[in-house]
Each structure stands twice: as C-alpha cells, then as structure tokens.
Amino acid sequence: MNKVALISGAGTGIGKATAIRLAEDGYSVAVCYSSSEQGGQETVNSIESQGGVAKLYQVSIESESSVKALFTNIMNDFKRIDMVINNAGIGHYGKVKDIIMDDFDRLFNVNTRGTFMMCREAANCIHDGGSIINISTGATTSNMPGQGLYTASKLALEGFSKVLAKELGGRQVSVNIVSPGMTDTPLLDGGDREALKVYGARSAAMKRCGEPEDIASAIASIVSSDCAWITGQNLRVDGGSVII
C-alpha cells in the first residue's frame, strides 16, 4: 500500500502544487479543501490523470468536529496516514492600529487554532516514522508593515510545532515548519497583488517572486527518507529574502 499524505488547502496554490508533487513521488493523497475554496476536484483530476491515487475531502479547520471527522474519514478510507501538510490558512493586510477584533479572531481561528487541531489529530493517528509539515511565512522574520496580525498567527504556529517535534520524536515522527517567501498564490489577493510581487522580488537575493512549485519541491525534499533525522526546524524557502 502506498504511503498516504493529507494536505489541507489543496485546492489552489502551494497546497495544490504539493499534492500533485507528492502524488508524482508515489503517495496516495487526501486532498482537503474548505467550503470557500475552489479547485479541490481539479487537484484530484490532475493527480488521477497522471495515474495517481487521490480522494477529495471537505473540512473547516476552524471547527473541531470537522477536523475530527476528517481524520476519521481518511483513516477509514486509507487505513493509515503517513504525512500531514498543514497548508490551509488565510491572510490579512492592515496596520495594527486599524485591526478590528473580528479579524483577529478569524485569523487565529484558522491559522493558529485550526492548525493546532490538525496537529493534535495527526499526533494521535500518524504512522510511526511519518512527517508533519506546518506552513508558516517569511513574514515572521521580515516584519513587513501591514502583516502584524498574519505574522502573529503564524508565530504561534511555529511555537507549538517545535514542542510537538520533541513530543513525537520518540516515534520517529518529524515535525518541521516551511516558511515560504513571497509566493504567487491566491493569498496575495488580500492585498495589492502586483505591489506584493514586486516587493517579494526586490527582497529576494534571486530577484524573483516564488512559485507554488518551488515550495512543493522543498516539502517533497524534507519529507523524504534522506531527511528523516531533521525535525523541529524552520526551512525558509524564500530565494534568499532572509539570510541569517
């Protein structure tokens, strides 16, 4: 039986590119999408057209019952989960002085609380030797004006990811963070898309904005057996936007 990868936010952008890449690498893929997201079936069709195995699941990651049902359904269908890619998330652009608490609650419910619940369920059923990848953002180090709320929600994600790596290490389950630089995905639609792409290209040593396939390739590398002894790390895939 093929190993099984669960990918949230897999209808578009990084999630879609990662689902297709992992299917090419031989994984069966649980393609997870939200009710507000388009493209989940298109991702499944792309995988199946290349001879891969994929199944579509709808989930609202801000809902505990929905997250629990997702993992139950995938375990019933595939009998195992070897990899969880927590890609689903939402963006926000606005200065701290202008943020309303409804936006604060919405960002943290999805990006932080939702990913936390996905990790909790993964920790209870992922196969020994598996991998969890949580998608963060280069904004946690760039401190770009207008991204205070988004940055805060992702910093919390980074914190519990590192603790989870220590908790699951005895089972040889790796937990890592992937932090994309400015990448050309629908997430940019929350701000001035073209201005953000220009900013991203100028900030990167490689002088271009990222593509979803750039991030998918990095994820495929860090979950491979060659990287099995890497855990608790934050892999910055940003074309050199942040060089420490």
PDB file of C-alpha atoms in Angstrom:
ATOM      1  CA  MET A   1       0.000   0.000   0.000  1.00  0.00           C
ATOM      2  CA  ASN A   2       1.206   3.496  -0.866  1.00  0.00           C
ATOM      3  CA  LYS A   3       2.001   5.909   1.909  1.00  0.00           C
ATOM      4  CA  VAL A   4      -0.775   8.440   2.461  1.00  0.00           C
ATOM      5  CA  ALA A   5      -0.355  12.224   2.539  1.00  0.00           C
ATOM      6  CA  LEU A   6      -3.050  14.537   3.894  1.00  0.00           C
ATOM      7  CA  ILE A   7      -2.806  18.071   2.526  1.00  0.00           C
ATOM      8  CA  SER A   8      -5.085  20.894   3.658  1.00  0.00           C
ATOM      9  CA  GLY A   9      -5.774  23.885   1.447  1.00  0.00           C
ATOM     10  CA  ALA A  10      -5.031  21.629  -1.522  1.00  0.00           C
ATOM     11  CA  GLY A  11      -7.399  23.264  -3.994  1.00  0.00           C
ATOM     12  CA  THR A  12      -5.066  26.053  -5.041  1.00  0.00           C
ATOM     13  CA  GLY A  13      -1.560  27.456  -4.785  1.00  0.00           C
ATOM     14  CA  ILE A  14       1.039  25.727  -2.616  1.00  0.00           C
ATOM     15  CA  GLY A  15      -1.365  23.037  -1.440  1.00  0.00           C
ATOM     16  CA  LYS A  16      -2.319  22.036  -4.975  1.00  0.00           C
ATOM     17  CA  ALA A  17       1.292  22.018  -6.181  1.00  0.00           C
ATOM     18  CA  THR A  18       2.334  19.919  -3.177  1.00  0.00           C
ATOM     19  CA  ALA A  19      -0.486  17.407  -3.670  1.00  0.00           C
ATOM     20  CA  ILE A  20       0.498  16.904  -7.305  1.00  0.00           C
ATOM     21  CA  ARG A  21       4.199  16.625  -6.471  1.00  0.00           C
ATOM     22  CA  LEU A  22       3.697  14.069  -3.696  1.00  0.00           C
ATOM     23  CA  ALA A  23       1.424  12.015  -5.945  1.00  0.00           C
ATOM     24  CA  GLU A  24       4.240  12.002  -8.520  1.00  0.00           C
ATOM     25  CA  ASP A  25       6.500  10.713  -5.736  1.00  0.00           C
ATOM     26  CA  GLY A  26       4.165   7.768  -5.146  1.00  0.00           C
ATOM     27  CA  TYR A  27       1.949   8.938  -2.288  1.00  0.00           C
ATOM     28  CA  SER A  28      -1.790   8.439  -2.178  1.00  0.00           C
ATOM     29  CA  VAL A  29      -3.180  11.885  -1.466  1.00  0.00           C
ATOM     30  CA  ALA A  30      -6.080  13.045   0.705  1.00  0.00           C
ATOM     31  CA  VAL A  31      -6.922  16.352  -0.987  1.00  0.00           C
ATOM     32  CA  CYS A  32      -8.562  18.581   1.627  1.00  0.00           C
ATOM     33  CA  TYR A  33     -10.320  21.845   0.848  1.00  0.00           C
ATOM     34  CA  SER A  34     -12.669  24.275   2.581  1.00  0.00           C
ATOM     35  CA  SER A  35     -16.174  25.271   1.559  1.00  0.00           C
ATOM     36  CA  SER A  36     -14.872  28.696   0.488  1.00  0.00           C
ATOM     37  CA  GLU A  37     -12.028  27.275  -1.591  1.00  0.00           C
ATOM     38  CA  GLN A  38     -12.285  26.288  -5.237  1.00  0.00           C
ATOM     39  CA  GLY A  39     -10.248  23.725  -7.121  1.00  0.00           C
ATOM     40  CA  GLY A  40     -10.214  20.641  -4.915  1.00  0.00           C
ATOM     41  CA  GLN A  41     -11.722  18.436  -7.595  1.00  0.00           C
ATOM     42  CA  GLU A  42      -9.339  19.903 -10.154  1.00  0.00           C
ATOM     43  CA  THR A  43      -6.409  18.826  -7.980  1.00  0.00           C
ATOM     44  CA  VAL A  44      -7.817  15.297  -7.760  1.00  0.00           C
ATOM     45  CA  ASN A  45      -8.372  15.204 -11.523  1.00  0.00           C
ATOM     46  CA  SER A  46      -4.786  16.331 -12.171  1.00  0.00           C
ATOM     47  CA  ILE A  47      -3.425  13.563  -9.950  1.00  0.00           C
ATOM     48  CA  GLU A  48      -5.649  10.867 -11.405  1.00  0.00           C
ATOM     49  CA  SER A  49      -4.864  11.896 -14.973  1.00  0.00           C
ATOM     50  CA  GLN A  50      -1.229  11.040 -14.232  1.00  0.00           C
ATOM     51  CA  GLY A  51      -2.146   7.647 -12.770  1.00  0.00           C
ATOM     52  CA  GLY A  52      -2.006   8.732  -9.142  1.00  0.00           C
ATOM     53  CA  VAL A  53      -4.405   7.999  -6.290  1.00  0.00           C
ATOM     54  CA  ALA A  54      -6.344  10.859  -4.685  1.00  0.00           C
ATOM     55  CA  LYS A  55      -9.559  11.358  -2.777  1.00  0.00           C
ATOM     56  CA  LEU A  56     -11.357  14.625  -2.028  1.00  0.00           C
ATOM     57  CA  TYR A  57     -12.394  15.751   1.468  1.00  0.00           C
ATOM     58  CA  GLN A  58     -14.077  18.930   2.628  1.00  0.00           C
ATOM     59  CA  VAL A  59     -13.072  20.339   6.006  1.00  0.00           C
ATOM     60  CA  SER A  60     -13.499  23.523   8.024  1.00  0.00           C
ATOM     61  CA  ILE A  61     -10.300  23.538  10.057  1.00  0.00           C
ATOM     62  CA  GLU A  62     -11.688  26.131  12.486  1.00  0.00           C
ATOM     63  CA  SER A  63     -14.304  23.529  13.548  1.00  0.00           C
ATOM     64  CA  GLU A  64     -13.184  20.829  15.993  1.00  0.00           C
ATOM     65  CA  SER A  65     -15.884  18.402  14.905  1.00  0.00           C
ATOM     66  CA  SER A  66     -14.984  18.893  11.234  1.00  0.00           C
ATOM     67  CA  VAL A  67     -11.289  18.255  11.880  1.00  0.00           C
ATOM     68  CA  LYS A  68     -12.026  15.127  13.907  1.00  0.00           C
ATOM     69  CA  ALA A  69     -14.361  13.831  11.205  1.00  0.00           C
ATOM     70  CA  LEU A  70     -11.717  14.470   8.546  1.00  0.00           C
ATOM     71  CA  PHE A  71      -9.140  12.260  10.211  1.00  0.00           C
ATOM     72  CA  THR A  72     -11.728   9.564  10.941  1.00  0.00           C
ATOM     73  CA  ASN A  73     -12.833   9.505   7.309  1.00  0.00           C
ATOM     74  CA  ILE A  74      -9.301   9.375   5.934  1.00  0.00           C
ATOM     75  CA  MET A  75      -8.336   6.550   8.297  1.00  0.00           C
ATOM     76  CA  ASN A  76     -11.469   4.650   7.279  1.00  0.00           C
ATOM     77  CA  ASP A  77     -10.686   5.103   3.592  1.00  0.00           C
ATOM     78  CA  PHE A  78      -6.903   4.633   3.527  1.00  0.00           C
ATOM     79  CA  LYS A  79      -6.263   2.797   6.842  1.00  0.00           C
ATOM     80  CA  ARG A  80      -3.191   4.940   7.526  1.00  0.00           C
ATOM     81  CA  ILE A  81      -1.787   8.477   7.417  1.00  0.00           C
ATOM     82  CA  ASP A  82       1.947   8.948   6.909  1.00  0.00           C
ATOM     83  CA  MET A  83       2.196  12.654   6.270  1.00  0.00           C
ATOM     84  CA  VAL A  84       0.188  15.746   7.193  1.00  0.00           C
ATOM     85  CA  ILE A  85       0.847  19.024   5.380  1.00  0.00           C
ATOM     86  CA  ASN A  86      -0.970  21.827   7.188  1.00  0.00           C
ATOM     87  CA  ASN A  87      -1.130  24.354   4.392  1.00  0.00           C
ATOM     88  CA  ALA A  88      -4.615  25.829   4.857  1.00  0.00           C
ATOM     89  CA  GLY A  89      -4.567  29.405   6.056  1.00  0.00           C
ATOM     90  CA  ILE A  90      -5.816  32.901   5.395  1.00  0.00           C
ATOM     91  CA  GLY A  91      -4.023  36.211   5.038  1.00  0.00           C
ATOM     92  CA  HIS A  92      -4.564  39.711   6.334  1.00  0.00           C
ATOM     93  CA  TYR A  93      -3.136  43.089   5.370  1.00  0.00           C
ATOM     94  CA  GLY A  94      -3.644  46.102   7.604  1.00  0.00           C
ATOM     95  CA  LYS A  95      -1.799  48.224  10.129  1.00  0.00           C
ATOM     96  CA  VAL A  96      -2.036  47.172  13.764  1.00  0.00           C
ATOM     97  CA  LYS A  97      -3.804  50.423  14.703  1.00  0.00           C
ATOM     98  CA  ASP A  98      -6.640  49.572  12.289  1.00  0.00           C
ATOM     99  CA  ILE A  99      -7.194  45.903  13.157  1.00  0.00           C
ATOM    100  CA  ILE A 100     -10.657  45.004  14.412  1.00  0.00           C
ATOM    101  CA  MET A 101     -11.077  42.092  16.791  1.00  0.00           C
ATOM    102  CA  ASP A 102     -13.337  40.194  14.405  1.00  0.00           C
ATOM    103  CA  ASP A 103     -10.367  39.969  12.038  1.00  0.00           C
ATOM    104  CA  PHE A 104      -8.107  38.949  14.934  1.00  0.00           C
ATOM    105  CA  ASP A 105     -10.465  36.117  15.887  1.00  0.00           C
ATOM    106  CA  ARG A 106     -10.854  34.989  12.269  1.00  0.00           C
ATOM    107  CA  LEU A 107      -7.079  34.812  11.649  1.00  0.00           C
ATOM    108  CA  PHE A 108      -6.305  32.966  14.855  1.00  0.00           C
ATOM    109  CA  ASN A 109      -9.260  30.587  14.472  1.00  0.00           C
ATOM    110  CA  VAL A 110      -7.969  29.405  11.103  1.00  0.00           C
ATOM    111  CA  ASN A 111      -4.199  29.863  11.093  1.00  0.00           C
ATOM    112  CA  THR A 112      -3.455  29.015  14.726  1.00  0.00           C
ATOM    113  CA  ARG A 113      -6.343  27.170  16.346  1.00  0.00           C
ATOM    114  CA  GLY A 114      -7.190  25.276  13.161  1.00  0.00           C
ATOM    115  CA  THR A 115      -3.634  24.154  12.521  1.00  0.00           C
ATOM    116  CA  PHE A 116      -3.254  23.236  16.197  1.00  0.00           C
ATOM    117  CA  MET A 117      -6.296  20.939  15.991  1.00  0.00           C
ATOM    118  CA  MET A 118      -4.977  19.380  12.773  1.00  0.00           C
ATOM    119  CA  CYS A 119      -1.673  18.691  14.545  1.00  0.00           C
ATOM    120  CA  ARG A 120      -3.409  17.249  17.586  1.00  0.00           C
ATOM    121  CA  GLU A 121      -5.391  14.777  15.496  1.00  0.00           C
ATOM    122  CA  ALA A 122      -2.315  13.949  13.421  1.00  0.00           C
ATOM    123  CA  ALA A 123      -0.335  13.214  16.582  1.00  0.00           C
ATOM    124  CA  ASN A 124      -2.940  10.650  17.593  1.00  0.00           C
ATOM    125  CA  CYS A 125      -3.033   8.671  14.364  1.00  0.00           C
ATOM    126  CA  ILE A 126       0.011   9.347  12.168  1.00  0.00           C
ATOM    127  CA  HIS A 127       2.075   6.273  11.343  1.00  0.00           C
ATOM    128  CA  ASP A 128       5.388   5.899  13.184  1.00  0.00           C
ATOM    129  CA  GLY A 129       8.151   7.382  11.050  1.00  0.00           C
ATOM    130  CA  GLY A 130       5.743   9.867   9.487  1.00  0.00           C
ATOM    131  CA  SER A 131       6.049  13.593   8.897  1.00  0.00           C
ATOM    132  CA  ILE A 132       4.103  16.714   9.798  1.00  0.00           C
ATOM    133  CA  ILE A 133       4.802  19.951   7.947  1.00  0.00           C
ATOM    134  CA  ASN A 134       3.258  23.220   9.094  1.00  0.00           C
ATOM    135  CA  ILE A 135       3.313  26.067   6.611  1.00  0.00           C
ATOM    136  CA  SER A 136       4.306  29.392   8.155  1.00  0.00           C
ATOM    137  CA  THR A 137       5.563  32.513   6.381  1.00  0.00           C
ATOM    138  CA  GLY A 138       8.647  34.595   5.809  1.00  0.00           C
ATOM    139  CA  ALA A 139       6.694  37.462   7.372  1.00  0.00           C
ATOM    140  CA  THR A 140       7.674  36.154  10.822  1.00  0.00           C
ATOM    141  CA  THR A 141      11.191  37.438  10.180  1.00  0.00           C
ATOM    142  CA  SER A 142      10.664  40.245   7.647  1.00  0.00           C
ATOM    143  CA  ASN A 143       8.287  42.174   9.947  1.00  0.00           C
ATOM    144  CA  MET A 144       6.685  43.776   6.910  1.00  0.00           C
ATOM    145  CA  PRO A 145       4.324  46.657   7.770  1.00  0.00           C
ATOM    146  CA  GLY A 146       0.705  45.632   7.350  1.00  0.00           C
ATOM    147  CA  GLN A 147       1.297  41.987   8.248  1.00  0.00           C
ATOM    148  CA  GLY A 148       1.223  42.232  12.038  1.00  0.00           C
ATOM    149  CA  LEU A 149      -1.860  40.088  12.565  1.00  0.00           C
ATOM    150  CA  TYR A 150      -0.892  37.474   9.988  1.00  0.00           C
ATOM    151  CA  THR A 151       2.614  37.310  11.462  1.00  0.00           C
ATOM    152  CA  ALA A 152       1.286  36.846  14.992  1.00  0.00           C
ATOM    153  CA  SER A 153      -0.958  33.954  13.976  1.00  0.00           C
ATOM    154  CA  LYS A 154       1.959  32.180  12.288  1.00  0.00           C
ATOM    155  CA  LEU A 155       4.450  32.800  15.119  1.00  0.00           C
ATOM    156  CA  ALA A 156       2.116  30.898  17.438  1.00  0.00           C
ATOM    157  CA  LEU A 157       2.049  28.042  14.924  1.00  0.00           C
ATOM    158  CA  GLU A 158       5.845  27.952  14.848  1.00  0.00           C
ATOM    159  CA  GLY A 159       5.961  27.744  18.640  1.00  0.00           C
ATOM    160  CA  PHE A 160       3.753  24.714  19.111  1.00  0.00           C
ATOM    161  CA  SER A 161       5.328  22.980  16.088  1.00  0.00           C
ATOM    162  CA  LYS A 162       8.707  22.892  17.824  1.00  0.00           C
ATOM    163  CA  VAL A 163       7.229  21.474  21.019  1.00  0.00           C
ATOM    164  CA  LEU A 164       5.345  18.831  19.022  1.00  0.00           C
ATOM    165  CA  ALA A 165       8.613  17.796  17.358  1.00  0.00           C
ATOM    166  CA  LYS A 166      10.015  16.873  20.768  1.00  0.00           C
ATOM    167  CA  GLU A 167       6.818  15.113  21.812  1.00  0.00           C
ATOM    168  CA  LEU A 168       6.686  12.889  18.705  1.00  0.00           C
ATOM    169  CA  GLY A 169      10.408  12.365  18.167  1.00  0.00           C
ATOM    170  CA  GLY A 170      10.447   9.049  20.045  1.00  0.00           C
ATOM    171  CA  ARG A 171       8.141   7.626  17.375  1.00  0.00           C
ATOM    172  CA  GLN A 172      10.494   8.878  14.657  1.00  0.00           C
ATOM    173  CA  VAL A 173       7.811  11.315  13.517  1.00  0.00           C
ATOM    174  CA  SER A 174       9.356  14.522  12.232  1.00  0.00           C
ATOM    175  CA  VAL A 175       7.635  17.888  12.672  1.00  0.00           C
ATOM    176  CA  ASN A 176       9.007  20.757  10.643  1.00  0.00           C
ATOM    177  CA  ILE A 177       7.989  24.230   9.541  1.00  0.00           C
ATOM    178  CA  VAL A 178       8.246  25.522   5.983  1.00  0.00           C
ATOM    179  CA  SER A 179       8.263  29.307   5.655  1.00  0.00           C
ATOM    180  CA  PRO A 180       7.721  30.489   2.081  1.00  0.00           C
ATOM    181  CA  GLY A 181       8.862  33.877   0.930  1.00  0.00           C
ATOM    182  CA  MET A 182       6.524  35.969  -1.211  1.00  0.00           C
ATOM    183  CA  THR A 183       4.879  33.370  -3.437  1.00  0.00           C
ATOM    184  CA  ASP A 184       2.458  33.909  -6.308  1.00  0.00           C
ATOM    185  CA  THR A 185      -0.678  32.320  -4.840  1.00  0.00           C
ATOM    186  CA  PRO A 186      -4.286  33.434  -4.261  1.00  0.00           C
ATOM    187  CA  LEU A 187      -3.236  34.544  -0.764  1.00  0.00           C
ATOM    188  CA  LEU A 188      -1.827  37.699  -2.353  1.00  0.00           C
ATOM    189  CA  ASP A 189      -5.338  38.723  -3.372  1.00  0.00           C
ATOM    190  CA  GLY A 190      -5.897  40.019   0.159  1.00  0.00           C
ATOM    191  CA  GLY A 191      -3.617  42.956  -0.651  1.00  0.00           C
ATOM    192  CA  ASP A 192      -2.189  44.675  -3.708  1.00  0.00           C
ATOM    193  CA  ARG A 193      -1.094  41.587  -5.642  1.00  0.00           C
ATOM    194  CA  GLU A 194       1.268  43.276  -8.077  1.00  0.00           C
ATOM    195  CA  ALA A 195       2.854  45.503  -5.435  1.00  0.00           C
ATOM    196  CA  LEU A 196       3.437  42.484  -3.197  1.00  0.00           C
ATOM    197  CA  LYS A 197       5.042  40.532  -6.041  1.00  0.00           C
ATOM    198  CA  VAL A 198       7.358  43.456  -6.771  1.00  0.00           C
ATOM    199  CA  TYR A 199       8.250  43.721  -3.071  1.00  0.00           C
ATOM    200  CA  GLY A 200       8.920  39.982  -2.918  1.00  0.00           C
ATOM    201  CA  ALA A 201      11.186  40.033  -5.972  1.00  0.00           C
ATOM    202  CA  ARG A 202      13.154  43.017  -4.706  1.00  0.00           C
ATOM    203  CA  SER A 203      13.605  41.422  -1.289  1.00  0.00           C
ATOM    204  CA  ALA A 204      14.897  38.104  -2.617  1.00  0.00           C
ATOM    205  CA  ALA A 205      18.543  37.515  -3.425  1.00  0.00           C
ATOM    206  CA  MET A 206      17.347  35.625  -6.513  1.00  0.00           C
ATOM    207  CA  LYS A 207      15.247  38.643  -7.552  1.00  0.00           C
ATOM    208  CA  ARG A 208      12.010  36.850  -8.265  1.00  0.00           C
ATOM    209  CA  CYS A 209       8.776  36.013  -6.546  1.00  0.00           C
ATOM    210  CA  GLY A 210       8.292  32.364  -5.629  1.00  0.00           C
ATOM    211  CA  GLU A 211       6.053  29.896  -7.431  1.00  0.00           C
ATOM    212  CA  PRO A 212       3.966  27.208  -5.697  1.00  0.00           C
ATOM    213  CA  GLU A 213       6.158  24.531  -7.258  1.00  0.00           C
ATOM    214  CA  ASP A 214       9.211  25.989  -5.501  1.00  0.00           C
ATOM    215  CA  ILE A 215       7.585  25.345  -2.136  1.00  0.00           C
ATOM    216  CA  ALA A 216       6.239  21.932  -3.161  1.00  0.00           C
ATOM    217  CA  SER A 217       9.727  20.780  -4.149  1.00  0.00           C
ATOM    218  CA  ALA A 218      11.148  21.837  -0.787  1.00  0.00           C
ATOM    219  CA  ILE A 219       8.372  19.999   1.058  1.00  0.00           C
ATOM    220  CA  ALA A 220       8.968  16.862  -1.003  1.00  0.00           C
ATOM    221  CA  SER A 221      12.653  17.027  -0.084  1.00  0.00           C
ATOM    222  CA  ILE A 222      12.241  17.498   3.662  1.00  0.00           C
ATOM    223  CA  VAL A 223       9.724  14.641   3.989  1.00  0.00           C
ATOM    224  CA  SER A 224      11.934  12.212   2.063  1.00  0.00           C
ATOM    225  CA  SER A 225      13.852   9.439   3.804  1.00  0.00           C
ATOM    226  CA  ASP A 226      17.056  11.399   3.152  1.00  0.00           C
ATOM    227  CA  CYS A 227      15.846  13.991   5.679  1.00  0.00           C
ATOM    228  CA  ALA A 228      14.412  11.609   8.271  1.00  0.00           C
ATOM    229  CA  TRP A 229      16.708  12.946  11.036  1.00  0.00           C
ATOM    230  CA  ILE A 230      15.609  16.547  10.568  1.00  0.00           C
ATOM    231  CA  THR A 231      12.893  17.718  12.951  1.00  0.00           C
ATOM    232  CA  GLY A 232      11.849  20.849  14.801  1.00  0.00           C
ATOM    233  CA  GLN A 233      13.352  23.058  12.095  1.00  0.00           C
ATOM    234  CA  ASN A 234      12.087  26.028  10.112  1.00  0.00           C
ATOM    235  CA  LEU A 235      13.025  25.713   6.444  1.00  0.00           C
ATOM    236  CA  ARG A 236      12.933  29.110   4.753  1.00  0.00           C
ATOM    237  CA  VAL A 237      12.093  28.714   1.080  1.00  0.00           C
ATOM    238  CA  ASP A 238      12.352  32.322   0.001  1.00  0.00           C
ATOM    239  CA  GLY A 239      15.002  32.809  -2.669  1.00  0.00           C
ATOM    240  CA  GLY A 240      17.267  34.437  -0.108  1.00  0.00           C
ATOM    241  CA  SER A 241      14.832  37.008   1.267  1.00  0.00           C
ATOM    242  CA  VAL A 242      16.134  36.222   4.743  1.00  0.00           C
ATOM    243  CA  ILE A 243      19.778  35.187   5.060  1.00  0.00           C
ATOM    244  CA  ILE A 244      20.975  34.686   8.628  1.00  0.00           C
TER     245      ILE A 244
END
